[in-house]
Coordinates of N, CA and C in Angstrom, one line a residue:
M1 N -131.7 -34.5 -111.9 CA -132.4 -33.8 -113.0 C -131.5 -33.1 -113.9
E2 N -131.6 -33.2 -115.2 CA -130.8 -32.6 -116.1 C -131.1 -31.1 -116.2
K3 N -130.0 -30.2 -116.2 CA -130.2 -28.8 -116.2 C -129.1 -28.1 -117.0
L4 N -129.4 -26.9 -117.5 CA -128.4 -26.1 -118.1 C -128.4 -24.8 -117.4
I5 N -127.2 -24.2 -117.1 CA -127.1 -22.9 -116.6 C -126.6 -22.0 -117.7
C6 N -127.3 -21.0 -118.0 CA -126.9 -20.0 -119.0 C -126.5 -18.7 -118.3
F7 N -125.3 -18.2 -118.6 CA -124.8 -17.0 -118.1 C -124.3 -16.1 -119.2
Q8 N -124.8 -14.8 -119.2 CA -124.4 -13.9 -120.2 C -124.8 -14.3 -121.7
I9 N -125.7 -15.2 -121.8 CA -126.1 -15.6 -123.2 C -127.3 -14.7 -123.6
E10 N -127.1 -13.9 -124.6 CA -128.1 -12.9 -125.0 C -129.4 -13.5 -125.4
N11 N -129.4 -14.4 -126.3 CA -130.6 -15.0 -126.8 C -130.7 -16.5 -126.4
T12 N -131.4 -16.8 -125.4 CA -131.5 -18.2 -124.9 C -132.6 -19.0 -125.6
R13 N -133.3 -18.4 -126.5 CA -134.5 -19.0 -127.1 C -134.2 -20.3 -127.7
E14 N -133.1 -20.4 -128.5 CA -132.7 -21.6 -129.2 C -132.3 -22.7 -128.2
I15 N -131.6 -22.3 -127.2 CA -131.2 -23.2 -126.1 C -132.4 -23.8 -125.4
E16 N -133.3 -22.9 -125.1 CA -134.5 -23.3 -124.4 C -135.4 -24.3 -125.2
R17 N -135.4 -24.0 -126.5 CA -136.2 -24.9 -127.4 C -135.6 -26.3 -127.5
L18 N -134.2 -26.3 -127.6 CA -133.5 -27.6 -127.6 C -133.7 -28.4 -126.3
A19 N -133.6 -27.6 -125.2 CA -133.7 -28.2 -123.9 C -135.1 -28.7 -123.6
S20 N -136.1 -28.0 -124.1 CA -137.5 -28.4 -123.9 C -137.7 -29.8 -124.6
N21 N -137.2 -29.9 -125.8 CA -137.4 -31.2 -126.5 C -136.8 -32.4 -125.8
M22 N -135.7 -32.1 -124.9 CA -135.1 -33.2 -124.2 C -135.5 -33.2 -122.7
K23 N -136.4 -32.4 -122.3 CA -136.9 -32.3 -120.9 C -135.8 -31.9 -120.0
I24 N -135.0 -30.9 -120.5 CA -133.9 -30.4 -119.7 C -134.3 -29.0 -119.2
R25 N -134.1 -28.7 -117.9 CA -134.5 -27.4 -117.3 C -133.4 -26.4 -117.6
V26 N -133.8 -25.2 -118.0 CA -132.8 -24.1 -118.2 C -132.9 -23.1 -117.1
I27 N -131.7 -22.8 -116.5 CA -131.6 -21.8 -115.5 C -130.8 -20.6 -116.1
K28 N -131.4 -19.4 -116.0 CA -130.7 -18.2 -116.5 C -130.1 -17.5 -115.3
A29 N -128.8 -17.6 -115.3 CA -128.0 -17.0 -114.2 C -127.7 -15.5 -114.6
D30 N -128.0 -14.7 -113.6 CA -127.8 -13.2 -113.9 C -126.6 -12.7 -113.0
A31 N -126.4 -11.4 -113.1 CA -125.3 -10.8 -112.4 C -125.3 -11.1 -110.9
S32 N -126.5 -11.2 -110.3 CA -126.6 -11.4 -108.9 C -126.1 -12.8 -108.5
M33 N -125.9 -13.7 -109.4 CA -125.4 -15.0 -109.1 C -124.0 -15.3 -109.4
Y34 N -123.2 -14.2 -109.8 CA -121.9 -14.4 -110.2 C -121.0 -14.9 -109.1
N35 N -121.3 -14.5 -107.9 CA -120.5 -15.0 -106.7 C -121.1 -16.1 -105.9
E36 N -122.1 -16.7 -106.5 CA -122.8 -17.9 -105.9 C -122.1 -19.2 -106.3
M37 N -122.2 -20.2 -105.4 CA -121.7 -21.5 -105.7 C -122.6 -22.1 -106.8
L38 N -122.0 -22.8 -107.7 CA -122.7 -23.5 -108.8 C -123.7 -24.5 -108.2
D39 N -123.4 -25.2 -107.1 CA -124.3 -26.1 -106.5 C -125.6 -25.4 -106.0
N40 N -125.4 -24.2 -105.4 CA -126.6 -23.4 -105.0 C -127.4 -23.0 -106.2
I41 N -126.8 -22.6 -107.3 CA -127.5 -22.2 -108.5 C -128.3 -23.3 -109.0
V42 N -127.7 -24.5 -109.2 CA -128.3 -25.6 -109.8 C -129.4 -26.2 -108.9
N43 N -129.3 -26.1 -107.6 CA -130.3 -26.6 -106.7 C -131.3 -25.6 -106.3
G44 N -131.2 -24.4 -106.8 CA -132.2 -23.3 -106.5 C -132.2 -22.8 -105.1
K45 N -131.0 -22.8 -104.5 CA -130.8 -22.3 -103.1 C -130.5 -20.9 -103.0
I46 N -130.8 -20.1 -104.0 CA -130.6 -18.6 -103.9 C -131.8 -17.9 -104.3
S47 N -132.0 -16.7 -103.8 CA -133.3 -16.0 -104.0 C -133.6 -15.8 -105.5
S48 N -132.6 -15.6 -106.4 CA -132.9 -15.3 -107.8 C -133.4 -16.6 -108.5
V49 N -133.2 -17.7 -108.0 CA -133.6 -19.0 -108.6 C -135.0 -19.4 -108.2
N50 N -135.2 -19.4 -106.8 CA -136.5 -20.0 -106.4 C -137.4 -19.0 -105.7
G51 N -137.1 -17.7 -105.7 CA -138.0 -16.8 -105.1 C -138.0 -16.6 -103.6
S52 N -137.2 -17.4 -102.9 CA -137.1 -17.3 -101.4 C -135.7 -16.8 -101.1
F53 N -135.6 -16.4 -99.8 CA -134.3 -15.9 -99.4 C -133.3 -17.0 -99.0
S54 N -132.0 -16.7 -99.3 CA -131.0 -17.6 -99.0 C -130.2 -17.1 -97.8
T55 N -129.5 -18.0 -97.1 CA -128.7 -17.6 -96.0 C -127.3 -17.1 -96.5
S56 N -127.0 -17.3 -97.8 CA -125.7 -16.9 -98.3 C -125.9 -16.0 -99.6
I57 N -126.5 -14.9 -99.5 CA -126.7 -14.0 -100.6 C -125.3 -13.3 -100.8
S58 N -124.9 -13.4 -102.1 CA -123.5 -12.8 -102.4 C -123.6 -11.3 -102.5
P59 N -122.5 -10.6 -102.4 CA -122.4 -9.2 -102.6 C -122.8 -8.9 -104.0
A60 N -123.4 -7.7 -104.2 CA -123.8 -7.3 -105.6 C -122.6 -7.2 -106.5
V61 N -122.9 -7.6 -107.7 CA -121.8 -7.5 -108.8 C -122.4 -6.5 -109.8
T62 N -121.6 -5.5 -110.1 CA -122.1 -4.6 -111.1 C -121.7 -5.1 -112.5
D63 N -122.4 -4.6 -113.5 CA -122.2 -5.1 -114.9 C -120.8 -4.8 -115.4
N64 N -120.2 -3.7 -114.9 CA -118.8 -3.4 -115.4 C -117.8 -4.4 -114.9
K65 N -118.1 -5.2 -113.9 CA -117.2 -6.2 -113.3 C -117.4 -7.6 -113.9
L66 N -118.5 -7.7 -114.7 CA -118.8 -9.0 -115.3 C -118.0 -9.3 -116.5
P67 N -117.7 -10.5 -116.8 CA -117.0 -10.9 -118.0 C -117.9 -10.7 -119.2
A68 N -117.3 -10.5 -120.3 CA -118.1 -10.4 -121.6 C -118.4 -11.7 -122.1
D69 N -117.8 -12.8 -121.6 CA -118.0 -14.1 -122.1 C -119.3 -14.7 -121.7
S70 N -119.9 -15.4 -122.7 CA -121.1 -16.2 -122.4 C -120.7 -17.6 -121.9
I71 N -121.4 -18.1 -121.0 CA -121.0 -19.4 -120.4 C -122.3 -20.3 -120.4
L72 N -122.1 -21.6 -120.8 CA -123.2 -22.6 -120.7 C -122.6 -23.7 -119.9
I73 N -123.3 -24.1 -118.8 CA -122.9 -25.2 -118.0 C -123.9 -26.3 -118.1
F74 N -123.4 -27.5 -118.4 CA -124.2 -28.7 -118.5 C -124.2 -29.4 -117.2
C75 N -125.4 -29.6 -116.6 CA -125.5 -30.2 -115.2 C -126.3 -31.5 -115.3
D76 N -125.5 -32.6 -115.0 CA -126.1 -33.9 -114.9 C -126.8 -34.4 -116.2
L77 N -126.3 -34.0 -117.4 CA -126.9 -34.5 -118.6 C -126.4 -35.9 -118.9
S78 N -127.2 -36.7 -119.5 CA -126.8 -38.0 -119.9 C -125.8 -37.8 -121.1
E79 N -125.0 -38.8 -121.3 CA -124.1 -38.7 -122.5 C -124.8 -38.5 -123.8
K80 N -125.9 -39.1 -123.9 CA -126.8 -39.0 -125.1 C -127.2 -37.5 -125.3
H81 N -127.8 -37.0 -124.2 CA -128.3 -35.6 -124.3 C -127.1 -34.6 -124.5
L82 N -126.0 -34.8 -123.8 CA -124.9 -33.9 -124.0 C -124.4 -33.9 -125.4
T83 N -124.2 -35.1 -126.0 CA -123.8 -35.2 -127.4 C -124.7 -34.5 -128.3
R84 N -126.0 -34.8 -128.1 CA -127.0 -34.2 -129.0 C -127.1 -32.7 -128.8
M85 N -127.0 -32.2 -127.6 CA -127.1 -30.8 -127.3 C -125.9 -30.1 -128.0
L86 N -124.7 -30.6 -127.8 CA -123.5 -30.0 -128.5 C -123.6 -30.0 -130.0
F87 N -124.1 -31.1 -130.5 CA -124.2 -31.2 -132.0 C -125.2 -30.1 -132.5
E88 N -126.4 -30.0 -131.8 CA -127.4 -29.1 -132.2 C -127.0 -27.6 -132.1
L89 N -126.3 -27.3 -131.0 CA -125.8 -26.0 -130.8 C -124.8 -25.6 -131.9
K90 N -124.0 -26.5 -132.3 CA -123.0 -26.2 -133.4 C -123.7 -26.1 -134.7
S91 N -124.6 -27.0 -135.0 CA -125.3 -27.0 -136.3 C -126.2 -25.8 -136.5
R92 N -126.7 -25.3 -135.4 CA -127.6 -24.1 -135.4 C -126.8 -22.8 -135.2
K93 N -125.5 -23.0 -135.1 CA -124.6 -21.8 -134.9 C -124.9 -20.9 -133.8
V94 N -125.3 -21.6 -132.6 CA -125.5 -20.8 -131.4 C -124.2 -20.4 -130.8
Q95 N -123.9 -19.1 -130.7 CA -122.7 -18.6 -130.2 C -122.6 -18.6 -128.7
I96 N -121.7 -19.4 -128.2 CA -121.4 -19.5 -126.7 C -119.9 -19.5 -126.6
D97 N -119.4 -18.6 -125.8 CA -117.9 -18.5 -125.6 C -117.3 -19.6 -124.8
L98 N -117.9 -20.0 -123.7 CA -117.3 -21.0 -122.8 C -118.4 -22.0 -122.5
K99 N -118.0 -23.3 -122.5 CA -118.9 -24.3 -122.0 C -118.2 -25.2 -121.0
A100 N -118.9 -25.7 -120.0 CA -118.4 -26.5 -119.0 C -119.4 -27.6 -118.5
I101 N -118.9 -28.6 -117.9 CA -119.7 -29.7 -117.4 C -119.6 -29.6 -115.9
L102 N -120.7 -29.6 -115.2 CA -120.7 -29.5 -113.7 C -120.1 -30.9 -113.2
T103 N -119.1 -30.8 -112.3 CA -118.4 -31.9 -111.8 C -118.5 -31.9 -110.3
P104 N -118.2 -33.0 -109.6 CA -118.1 -32.9 -108.1 C -117.2 -31.9 -107.6
T105 N -116.1 -31.6 -108.3 CA -115.1 -30.6 -107.9 C -115.7 -29.2 -108.1
N106 N -116.1 -28.9 -109.3 CA -116.4 -27.5 -109.6 C -117.8 -27.1 -109.1
R107 N -118.6 -28.0 -108.7 CA -119.9 -27.6 -108.2 C -119.8 -26.8 -106.9
R108 N -118.6 -26.9 -106.2 CA -118.4 -26.1 -105.0 C -117.8 -24.7 -105.3
W109 N -117.5 -24.5 -106.6 CA -116.9 -23.2 -107.0 C -118.0 -22.2 -107.3
T110 N -117.7 -20.9 -107.2 CA -118.6 -19.9 -107.6 C -118.6 -19.8 -109.2
L111 N -119.6 -19.1 -109.7 CA -119.6 -18.9 -111.1 C -118.3 -18.1 -111.6
R112 N -117.9 -17.2 -110.7 CA -116.7 -16.4 -111.0 C -115.5 -17.3 -111.0
H113 N -115.3 -18.2 -110.1 CA -114.2 -19.1 -110.1 C -114.2 -20.0 -111.3
L114 N -115.4 -20.5 -111.7 CA -115.4 -21.3 -112.9 C -115.0 -20.5 -114.1
H115 N -115.5 -19.3 -114.2 CA -115.1 -18.4 -115.4 C -113.6 -18.2 -115.4
D116 N -113.0 -17.9 -114.2 CA -111.6 -17.7 -114.2 C -110.8 -19.0 -114.6
E117 N -111.3 -20.1 -114.2 CA -110.6 -21.4 -114.6 C -110.8 -21.6 -116.1
L118 N -111.9 -21.4 -116.6 CA -112.2 -21.6 -118.1 C -111.3 -20.6 -118.9
E119 N -111.1 -19.4 -118.4 CA -110.3 -18.4 -119.1 C -108.8 -18.9 -119.1
R120 N -108.3 -19.4 -117.9 CA -107.0 -20.0 -117.8 C -106.8 -21.1 -118.8
E121 N -107.8 -22.0 -118.9 CA -107.7 -23.1 -119.8 C -107.7 -22.6 -121.3
R122 N -108.5 -21.7 -121.6 CA -108.5 -21.1 -123.0 C -107.2 -20.5 -123.3
S123 N -106.6 -19.7 -122.4 CA -105.4 -19.1 -122.6 C -104.3 -20.1 -122.8
S124 N -104.3 -21.2 -122.0 CA -103.3 -22.2 -122.2 C -103.4 -22.9 -123.5
I125 N -104.6 -23.2 -124.0 CA -104.8 -23.9 -125.3 C -104.3 -22.9 -126.4
F126 N -104.6 -21.7 -126.3 CA -104.2 -20.7 -127.3 C -102.7 -20.6 -127.3
I127 N -102.0 -20.6 -126.2 CA -100.5 -20.5 -126.1 C -99.9 -21.8 -126.7
N128 N -100.5 -22.9 -126.3 CA -99.9 -24.2 -126.9 C -100.1 -24.3 -128.4
N129 N -101.2 -23.8 -128.9 CA -101.5 -23.9 -130.3 C -100.5 -23.0 -131.1
K130 N -100.1 -21.8 -130.5 CA -99.2 -20.9 -131.1 C -97.8 -21.5 -131.2
I131 N -97.4 -22.3 -130.1 CA -96.1 -22.9 -130.0 C -95.9 -23.9 -131.1
Q132 N -96.9 -24.7 -131.4 CA -96.8 -25.8 -132.3 C -96.8 -25.4 -133.7

């Protein structure tokens, strides 16, 4: 099933509207999910997603330890839906700092690990662009 994970995105209304038109489910990840594995978040295996208790509830994360970056994760989207979603987000000027696609490798990462990796990639791109 196609899903989007939204983290630290202030106004998800436009994303939800676009997703609804494409029958894509939107999961709003909050601070309590920052140390959860992406696979658990996308499959609803934590209490914040499905209302039941999980065997692996992460330690609480306070807001002052959270990144300021907004993150949008595309989970199992068809190429057509991914292309359309990216186009619509850009044309509607929806501000999202970091975007990622859920992969077999990163689905075992925590949201924190994904954020750290995206930050490293962004820094690397910035440094490479400055050198050229």
